[in-house]
mmCIF file of C-alpha atoms in Angstrom:
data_model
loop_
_atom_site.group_PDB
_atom_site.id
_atom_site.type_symbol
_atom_site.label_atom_id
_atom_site.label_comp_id
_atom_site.label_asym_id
_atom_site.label_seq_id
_atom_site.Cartn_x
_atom_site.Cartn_y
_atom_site.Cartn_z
ATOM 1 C CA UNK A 1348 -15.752 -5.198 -7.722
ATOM 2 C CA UNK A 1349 -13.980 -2.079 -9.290
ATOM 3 C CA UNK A 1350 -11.901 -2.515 -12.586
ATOM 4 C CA UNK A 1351 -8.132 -2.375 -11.849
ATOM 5 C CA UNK A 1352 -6.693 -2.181 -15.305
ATOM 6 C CA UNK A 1353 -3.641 -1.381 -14.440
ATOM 7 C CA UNK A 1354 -3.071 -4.846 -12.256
ATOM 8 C CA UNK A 1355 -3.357 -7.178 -15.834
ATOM 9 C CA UNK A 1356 -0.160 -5.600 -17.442
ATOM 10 C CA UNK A 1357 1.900 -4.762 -13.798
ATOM 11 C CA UNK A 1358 4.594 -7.110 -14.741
ATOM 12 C CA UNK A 1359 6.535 -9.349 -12.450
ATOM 13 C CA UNK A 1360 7.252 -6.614 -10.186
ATOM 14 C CA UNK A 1361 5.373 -6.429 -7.125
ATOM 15 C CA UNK A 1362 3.279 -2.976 -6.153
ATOM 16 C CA UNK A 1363 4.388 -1.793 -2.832
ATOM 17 C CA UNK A 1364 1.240 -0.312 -0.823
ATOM 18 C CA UNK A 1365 1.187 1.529 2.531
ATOM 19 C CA UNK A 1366 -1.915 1.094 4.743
ATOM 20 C CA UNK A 1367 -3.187 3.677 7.101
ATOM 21 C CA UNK A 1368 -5.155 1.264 10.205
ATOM 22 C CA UNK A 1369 -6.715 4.779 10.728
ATOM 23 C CA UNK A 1370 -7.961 5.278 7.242
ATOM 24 C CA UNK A 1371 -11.266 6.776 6.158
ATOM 25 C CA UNK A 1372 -13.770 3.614 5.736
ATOM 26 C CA UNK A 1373 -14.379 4.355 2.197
ATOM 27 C CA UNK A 1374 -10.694 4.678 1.194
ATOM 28 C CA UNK A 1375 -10.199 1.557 3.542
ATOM 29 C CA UNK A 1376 -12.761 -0.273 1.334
ATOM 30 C CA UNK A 1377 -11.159 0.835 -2.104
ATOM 31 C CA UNK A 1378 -7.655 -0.656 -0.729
ATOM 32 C CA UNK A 1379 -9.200 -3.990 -0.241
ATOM 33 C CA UNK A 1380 -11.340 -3.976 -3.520
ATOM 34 C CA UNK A 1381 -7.501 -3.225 -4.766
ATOM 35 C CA UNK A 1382 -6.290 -6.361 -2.839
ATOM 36 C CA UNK A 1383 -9.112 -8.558 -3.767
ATOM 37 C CA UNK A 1384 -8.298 -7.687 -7.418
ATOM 38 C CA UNK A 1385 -4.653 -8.121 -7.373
ATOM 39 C CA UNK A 1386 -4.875 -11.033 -6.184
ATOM 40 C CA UNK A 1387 -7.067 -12.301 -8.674
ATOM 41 C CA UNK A 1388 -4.672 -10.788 -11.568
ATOM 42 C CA UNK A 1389 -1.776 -12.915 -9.661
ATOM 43 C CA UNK A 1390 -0.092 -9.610 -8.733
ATOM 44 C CA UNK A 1391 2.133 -9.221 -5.889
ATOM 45 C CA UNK A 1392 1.598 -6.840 -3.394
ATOM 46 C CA UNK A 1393 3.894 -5.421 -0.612
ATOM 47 C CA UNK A 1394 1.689 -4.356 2.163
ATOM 48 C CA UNK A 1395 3.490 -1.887 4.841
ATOM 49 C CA UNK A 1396 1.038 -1.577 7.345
ATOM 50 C CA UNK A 1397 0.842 1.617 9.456
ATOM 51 C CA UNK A 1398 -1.789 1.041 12.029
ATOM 52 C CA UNK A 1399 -1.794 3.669 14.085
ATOM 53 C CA UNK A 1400 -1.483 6.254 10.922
ATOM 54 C CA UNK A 1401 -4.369 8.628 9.325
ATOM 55 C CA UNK A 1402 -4.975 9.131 5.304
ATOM 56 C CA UNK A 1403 -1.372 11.085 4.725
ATOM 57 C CA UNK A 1404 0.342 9.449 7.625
ATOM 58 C CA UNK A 1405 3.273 10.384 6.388
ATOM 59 C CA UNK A 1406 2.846 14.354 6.658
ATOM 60 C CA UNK A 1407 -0.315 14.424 8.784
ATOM 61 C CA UNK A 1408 1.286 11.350 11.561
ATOM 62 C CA UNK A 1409 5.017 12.803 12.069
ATOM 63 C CA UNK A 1410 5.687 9.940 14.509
ATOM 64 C CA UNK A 1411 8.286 6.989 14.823
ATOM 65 C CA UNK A 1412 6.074 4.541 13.474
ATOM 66 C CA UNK A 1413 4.932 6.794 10.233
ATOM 67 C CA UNK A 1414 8.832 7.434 9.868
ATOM 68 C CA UNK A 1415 9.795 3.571 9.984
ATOM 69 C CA UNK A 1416 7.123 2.940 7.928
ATOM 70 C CA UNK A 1417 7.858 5.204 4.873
ATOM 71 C CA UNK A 1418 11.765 3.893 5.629
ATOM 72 C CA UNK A 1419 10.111 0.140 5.519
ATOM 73 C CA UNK A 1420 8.281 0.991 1.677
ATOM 74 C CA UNK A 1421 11.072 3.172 -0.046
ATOM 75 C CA UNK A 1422 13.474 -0.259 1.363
ATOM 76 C CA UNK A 1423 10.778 -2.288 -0.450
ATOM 77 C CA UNK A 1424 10.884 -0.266 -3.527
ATOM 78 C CA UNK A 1425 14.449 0.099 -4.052
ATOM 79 C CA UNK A 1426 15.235 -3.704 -2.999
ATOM 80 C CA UNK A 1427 12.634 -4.809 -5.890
ATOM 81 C CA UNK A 1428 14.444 -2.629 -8.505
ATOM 82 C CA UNK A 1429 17.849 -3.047 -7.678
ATOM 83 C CA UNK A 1430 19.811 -5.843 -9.489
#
């Protein structure tokens, strides 16, 4: 498994992750090393699955779905932050 550094100081804060069902298999693989990982660290993680979206969905996938799904993470985002 990879080193994730960045998951042993990420704070109480949970990291909010989109996932592309149509993603390259070894990007797909890194996401899941990711998951694996975090959840060892006891991070949270917000997964917004998009499964009918590519790698860059959101430009590359200009559909309902990649729309609602961008809308569903920046909702994530901004609910964990604000007060």
């Amino acid at each position: 498994m990879r080193r994730w550094p960045a998951l042993a100081g990420a704070g109480e804060l949970p990291v909010v992750l989109t996932r592309a069902g149509l993603e390259m298999a070894e990007i797909a693989a890194t996401v899941e090393e990711f998951l694996a990982a975090a959840k060892e660290h006891g991070t949270r993680v917000e997964v917004v699955d998009v499964p009918d979206g590519h790698h860059g969905f959101e430009t590359l996938d200009p559909t309902d779905a990649s729309r609602e799904a961008v809308r569903r993470a920046l909702a994530a985002v901004l609910a964990h932050l604000a007060p």
